[in-house]
PDB file of C-alpha atoms in Angstrom:
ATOM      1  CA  UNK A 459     -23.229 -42.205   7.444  1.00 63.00           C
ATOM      2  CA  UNK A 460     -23.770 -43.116  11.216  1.00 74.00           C
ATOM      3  CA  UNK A 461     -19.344 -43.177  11.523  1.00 74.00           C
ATOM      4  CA  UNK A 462     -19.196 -39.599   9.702  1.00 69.00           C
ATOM      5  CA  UNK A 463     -22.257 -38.334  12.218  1.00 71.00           C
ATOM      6  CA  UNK A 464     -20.659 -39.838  15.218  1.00 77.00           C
ATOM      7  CA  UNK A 465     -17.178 -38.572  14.218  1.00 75.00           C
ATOM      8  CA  UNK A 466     -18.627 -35.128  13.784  1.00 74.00           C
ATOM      9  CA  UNK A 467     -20.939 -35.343  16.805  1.00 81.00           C
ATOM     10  CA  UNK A 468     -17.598 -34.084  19.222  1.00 85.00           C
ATOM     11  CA  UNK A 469     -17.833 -30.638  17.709  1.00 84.00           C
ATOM     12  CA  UNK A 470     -21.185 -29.757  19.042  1.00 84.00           C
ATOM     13  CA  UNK A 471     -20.402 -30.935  22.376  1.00 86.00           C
ATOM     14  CA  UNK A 472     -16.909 -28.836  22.567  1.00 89.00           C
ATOM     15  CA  UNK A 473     -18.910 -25.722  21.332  1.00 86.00           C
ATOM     16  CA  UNK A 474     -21.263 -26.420  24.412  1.00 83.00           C
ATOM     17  CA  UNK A 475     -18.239 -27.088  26.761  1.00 86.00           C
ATOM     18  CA  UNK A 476     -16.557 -23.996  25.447  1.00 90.00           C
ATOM     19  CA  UNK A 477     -20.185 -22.030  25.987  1.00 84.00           C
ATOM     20  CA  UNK A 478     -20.519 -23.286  29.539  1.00 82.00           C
ATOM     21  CA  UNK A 479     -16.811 -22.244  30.420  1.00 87.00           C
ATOM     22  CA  UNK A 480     -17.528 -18.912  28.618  1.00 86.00           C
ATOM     23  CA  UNK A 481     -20.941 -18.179  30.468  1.00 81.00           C
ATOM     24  CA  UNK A 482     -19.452 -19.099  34.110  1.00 81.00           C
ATOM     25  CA  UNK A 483     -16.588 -16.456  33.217  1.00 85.00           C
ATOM     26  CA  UNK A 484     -19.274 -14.169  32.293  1.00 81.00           C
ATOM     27  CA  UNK A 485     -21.457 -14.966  35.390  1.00 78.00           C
ATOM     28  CA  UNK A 486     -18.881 -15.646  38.006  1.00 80.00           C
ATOM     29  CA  UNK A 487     -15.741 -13.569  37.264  1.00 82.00           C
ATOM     30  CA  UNK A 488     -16.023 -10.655  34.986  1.00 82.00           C
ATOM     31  CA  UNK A 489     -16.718  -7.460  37.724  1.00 81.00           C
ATOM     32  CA  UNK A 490     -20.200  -5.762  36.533  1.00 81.00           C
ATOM     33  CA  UNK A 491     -18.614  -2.345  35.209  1.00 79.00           C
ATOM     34  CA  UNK A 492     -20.230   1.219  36.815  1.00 81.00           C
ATOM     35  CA  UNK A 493     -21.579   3.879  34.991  1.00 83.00           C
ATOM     36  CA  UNK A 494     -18.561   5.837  35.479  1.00 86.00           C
ATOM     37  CA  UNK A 495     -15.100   4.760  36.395  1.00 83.00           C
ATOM     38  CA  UNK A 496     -12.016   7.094  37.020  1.00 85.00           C
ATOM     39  CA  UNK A 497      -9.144   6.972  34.644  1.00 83.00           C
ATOM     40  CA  UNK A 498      -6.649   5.484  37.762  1.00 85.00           C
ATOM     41  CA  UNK A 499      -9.148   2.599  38.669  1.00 81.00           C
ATOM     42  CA  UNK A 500      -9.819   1.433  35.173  1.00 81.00           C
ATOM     43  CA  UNK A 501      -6.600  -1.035  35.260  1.00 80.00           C
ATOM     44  CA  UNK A 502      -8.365  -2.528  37.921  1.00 79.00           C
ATOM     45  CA  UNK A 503     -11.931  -3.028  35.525  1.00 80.00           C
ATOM     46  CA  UNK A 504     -10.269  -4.491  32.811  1.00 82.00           C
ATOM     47  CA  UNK A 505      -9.482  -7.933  33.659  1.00 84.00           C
ATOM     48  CA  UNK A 506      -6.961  -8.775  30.840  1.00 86.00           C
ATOM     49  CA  UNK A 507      -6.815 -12.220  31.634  1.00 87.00           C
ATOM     50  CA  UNK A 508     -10.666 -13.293  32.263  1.00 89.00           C
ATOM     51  CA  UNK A 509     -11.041 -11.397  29.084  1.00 89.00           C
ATOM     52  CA  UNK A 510      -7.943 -12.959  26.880  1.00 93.00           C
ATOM     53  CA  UNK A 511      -9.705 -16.711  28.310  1.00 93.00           C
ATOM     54  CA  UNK A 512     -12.858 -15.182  26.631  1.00 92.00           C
ATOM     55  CA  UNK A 513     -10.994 -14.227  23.250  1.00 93.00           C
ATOM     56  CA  UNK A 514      -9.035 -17.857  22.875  1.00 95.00           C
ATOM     57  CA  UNK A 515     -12.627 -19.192  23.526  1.00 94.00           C
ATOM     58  CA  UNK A 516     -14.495 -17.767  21.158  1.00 92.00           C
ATOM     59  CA  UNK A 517     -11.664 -17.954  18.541  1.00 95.00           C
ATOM     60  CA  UNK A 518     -11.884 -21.998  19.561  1.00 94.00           C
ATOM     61  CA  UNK A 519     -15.425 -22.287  18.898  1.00 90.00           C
ATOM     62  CA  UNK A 520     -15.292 -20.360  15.409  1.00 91.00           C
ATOM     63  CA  UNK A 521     -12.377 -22.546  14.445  1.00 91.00           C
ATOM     64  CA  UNK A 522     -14.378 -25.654  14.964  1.00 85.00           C
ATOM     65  CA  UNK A 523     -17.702 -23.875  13.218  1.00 82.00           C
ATOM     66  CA  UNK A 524     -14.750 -22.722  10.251  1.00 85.00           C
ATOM     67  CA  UNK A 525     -13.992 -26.276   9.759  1.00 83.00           C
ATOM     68  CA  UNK A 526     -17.340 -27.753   9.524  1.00 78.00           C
ATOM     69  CA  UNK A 527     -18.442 -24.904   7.326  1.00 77.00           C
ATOM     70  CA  UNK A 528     -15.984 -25.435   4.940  1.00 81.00           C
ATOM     71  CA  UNK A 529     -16.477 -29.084   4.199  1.00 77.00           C
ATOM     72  CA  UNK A 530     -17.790 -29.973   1.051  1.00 78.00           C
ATOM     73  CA  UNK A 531     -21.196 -32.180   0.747  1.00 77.00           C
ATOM     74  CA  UNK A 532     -19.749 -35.600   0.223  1.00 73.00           C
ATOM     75  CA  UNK A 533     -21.476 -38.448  -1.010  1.00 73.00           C
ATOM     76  CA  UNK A 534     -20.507 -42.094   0.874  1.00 67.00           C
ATOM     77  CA  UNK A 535     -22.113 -45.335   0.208  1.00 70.00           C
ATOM     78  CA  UNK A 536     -24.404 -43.505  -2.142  1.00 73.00           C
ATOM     79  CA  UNK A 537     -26.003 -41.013   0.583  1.00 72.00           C
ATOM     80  CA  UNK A 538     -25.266 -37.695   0.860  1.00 77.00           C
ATOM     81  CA  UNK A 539     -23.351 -36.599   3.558  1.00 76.00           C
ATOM     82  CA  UNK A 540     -23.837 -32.284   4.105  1.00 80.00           C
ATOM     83  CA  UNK A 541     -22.051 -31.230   6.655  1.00 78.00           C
ATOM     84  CA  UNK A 542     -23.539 -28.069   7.884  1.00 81.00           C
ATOM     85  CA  UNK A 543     -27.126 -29.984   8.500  1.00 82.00           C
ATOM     86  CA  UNK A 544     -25.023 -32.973  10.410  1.00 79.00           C
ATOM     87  CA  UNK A 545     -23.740 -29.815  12.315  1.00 79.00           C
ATOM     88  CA  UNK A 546     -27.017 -28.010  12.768  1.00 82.00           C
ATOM     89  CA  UNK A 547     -28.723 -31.246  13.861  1.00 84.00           C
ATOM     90  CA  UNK A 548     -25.631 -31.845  16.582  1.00 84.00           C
ATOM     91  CA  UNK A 549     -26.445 -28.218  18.076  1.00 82.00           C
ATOM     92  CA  UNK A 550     -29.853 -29.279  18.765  1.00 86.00           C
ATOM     93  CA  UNK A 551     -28.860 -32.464  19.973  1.00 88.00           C
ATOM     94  CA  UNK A 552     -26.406 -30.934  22.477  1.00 85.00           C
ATOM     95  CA  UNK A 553     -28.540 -28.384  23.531  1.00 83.00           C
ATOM     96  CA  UNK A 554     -31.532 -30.985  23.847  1.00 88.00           C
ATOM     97  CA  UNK A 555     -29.105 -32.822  26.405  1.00 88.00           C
ATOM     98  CA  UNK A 556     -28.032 -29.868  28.172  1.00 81.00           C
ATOM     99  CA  UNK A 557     -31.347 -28.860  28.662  1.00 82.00           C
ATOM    100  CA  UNK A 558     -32.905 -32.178  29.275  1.00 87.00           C
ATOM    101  CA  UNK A 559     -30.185 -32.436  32.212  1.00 85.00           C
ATOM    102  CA  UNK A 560     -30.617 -29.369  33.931  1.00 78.00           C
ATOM    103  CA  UNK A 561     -34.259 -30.261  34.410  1.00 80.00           C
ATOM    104  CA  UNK A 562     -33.824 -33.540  35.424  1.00 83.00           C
ATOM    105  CA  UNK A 563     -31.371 -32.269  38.327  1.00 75.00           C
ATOM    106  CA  UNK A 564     -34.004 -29.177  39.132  1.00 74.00           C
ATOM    107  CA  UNK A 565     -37.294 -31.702  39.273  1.00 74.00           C
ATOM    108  CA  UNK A 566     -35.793 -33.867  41.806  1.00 72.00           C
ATOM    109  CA  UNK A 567     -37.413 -33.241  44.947  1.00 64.00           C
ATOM    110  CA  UNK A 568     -35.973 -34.360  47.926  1.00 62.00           C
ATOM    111  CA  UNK A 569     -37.579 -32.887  50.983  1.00 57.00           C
ATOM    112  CA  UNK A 570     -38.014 -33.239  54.536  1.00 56.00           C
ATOM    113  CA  UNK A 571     -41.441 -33.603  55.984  1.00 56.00           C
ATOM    114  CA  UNK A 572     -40.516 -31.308  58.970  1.00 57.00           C
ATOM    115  CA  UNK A 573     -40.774 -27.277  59.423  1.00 56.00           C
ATOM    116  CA  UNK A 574     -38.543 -26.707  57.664  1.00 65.00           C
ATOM    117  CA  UNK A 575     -39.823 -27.853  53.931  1.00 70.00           C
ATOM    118  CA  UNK A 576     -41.476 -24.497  53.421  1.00 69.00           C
ATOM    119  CA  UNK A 577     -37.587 -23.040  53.485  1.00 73.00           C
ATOM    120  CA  UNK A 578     -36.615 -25.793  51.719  1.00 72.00           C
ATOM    121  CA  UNK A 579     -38.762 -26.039  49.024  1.00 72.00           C
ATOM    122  CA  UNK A 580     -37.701 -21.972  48.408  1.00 76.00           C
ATOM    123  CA  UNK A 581     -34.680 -22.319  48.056  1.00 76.00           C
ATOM    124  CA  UNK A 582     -34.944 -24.741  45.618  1.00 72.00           C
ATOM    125  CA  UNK A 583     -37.434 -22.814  43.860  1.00 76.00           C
ATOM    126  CA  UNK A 584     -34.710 -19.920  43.147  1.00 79.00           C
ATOM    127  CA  UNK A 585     -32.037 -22.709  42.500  1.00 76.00           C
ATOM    128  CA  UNK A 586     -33.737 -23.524  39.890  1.00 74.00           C
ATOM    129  CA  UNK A 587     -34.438 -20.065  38.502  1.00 77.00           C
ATOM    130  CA  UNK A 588     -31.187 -19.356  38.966  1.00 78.00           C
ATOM    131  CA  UNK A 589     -30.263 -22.191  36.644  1.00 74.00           C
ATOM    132  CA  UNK A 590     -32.653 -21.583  34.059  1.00 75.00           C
ATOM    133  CA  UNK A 591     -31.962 -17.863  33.884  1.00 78.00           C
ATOM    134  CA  UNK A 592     -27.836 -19.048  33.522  1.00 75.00           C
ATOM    135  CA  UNK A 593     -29.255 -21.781  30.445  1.00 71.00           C
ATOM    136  CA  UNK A 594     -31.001 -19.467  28.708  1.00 75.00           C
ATOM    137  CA  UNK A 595     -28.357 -16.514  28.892  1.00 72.00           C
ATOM    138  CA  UNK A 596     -25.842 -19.496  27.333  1.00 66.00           C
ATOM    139  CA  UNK A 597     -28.182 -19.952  24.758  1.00 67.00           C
ATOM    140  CA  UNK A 598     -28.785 -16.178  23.576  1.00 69.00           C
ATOM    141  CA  UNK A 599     -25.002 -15.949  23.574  1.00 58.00           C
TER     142      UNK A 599
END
């Protein structure tokens, strides 16, 4: 059971390497859109290639999902082996990590006792907002 788990364990953590590549395209590259755009500038608003790296990405992640999903429970060394819970359980162990990480890098505090650790500690305040508003927009999808 523990060599089926770990085998499957690398499809949760492609998912989240796939979600973290999608959410800095969606963050960092794809041009907010106005209200209106005229019919000669549009070209310029469509971004065919950030958008076809979107499309292969999301096609990646539901052809891992596809393959898990269409395993049948299997029974080895007389415990049964269901694939979608080993799958769900993986999720939640990724995102536990992810999570788990980002903290640990936002709750290290590393400050100067000078004048300038009122600045300091500010900007790492809305570092760390920054990052937490970026997790949870990966995890709403």
């Amino acid at each position: 059971v523990a060599f089926v788990r770990n085998v499957l364990e690398i499809v949760p953590v492609s998912v989240f390497g796939i979600l973290v590549q999608i959410s800095d395209i969606f963050e960092r590259r794809l041009q907010r859109l106005p209200l209106k755009i005229q019919g000669d500038k549009l070209g310029a608003y469509a971004q065919l290639g950030e958008r076809y790296k979107l499309s292969m990405m999301a096609h990646e992640i539901s052809i891992f999902a596809d393959g898990v999903l269409s395993m049948d429970n299997s029974i080895i060394g007389g415990i049964e082996i269901n694939p979608r819970k080993l799958l769900d359980e993986g999720l939640r162990k990724e995102m536990v990590r992810h999570v788990s990480e980002l903290l640990y890098n936002l709750l290290q505090f590393d400050f100067a006792a000078d004048s300038e650790t009122v600045a300091s500690i500010t900007k790492h305040q809305a570092a760390a907002m920054r990052s937490l508003a970026s997790l949870s927009r990966r995890l709403q999808g």
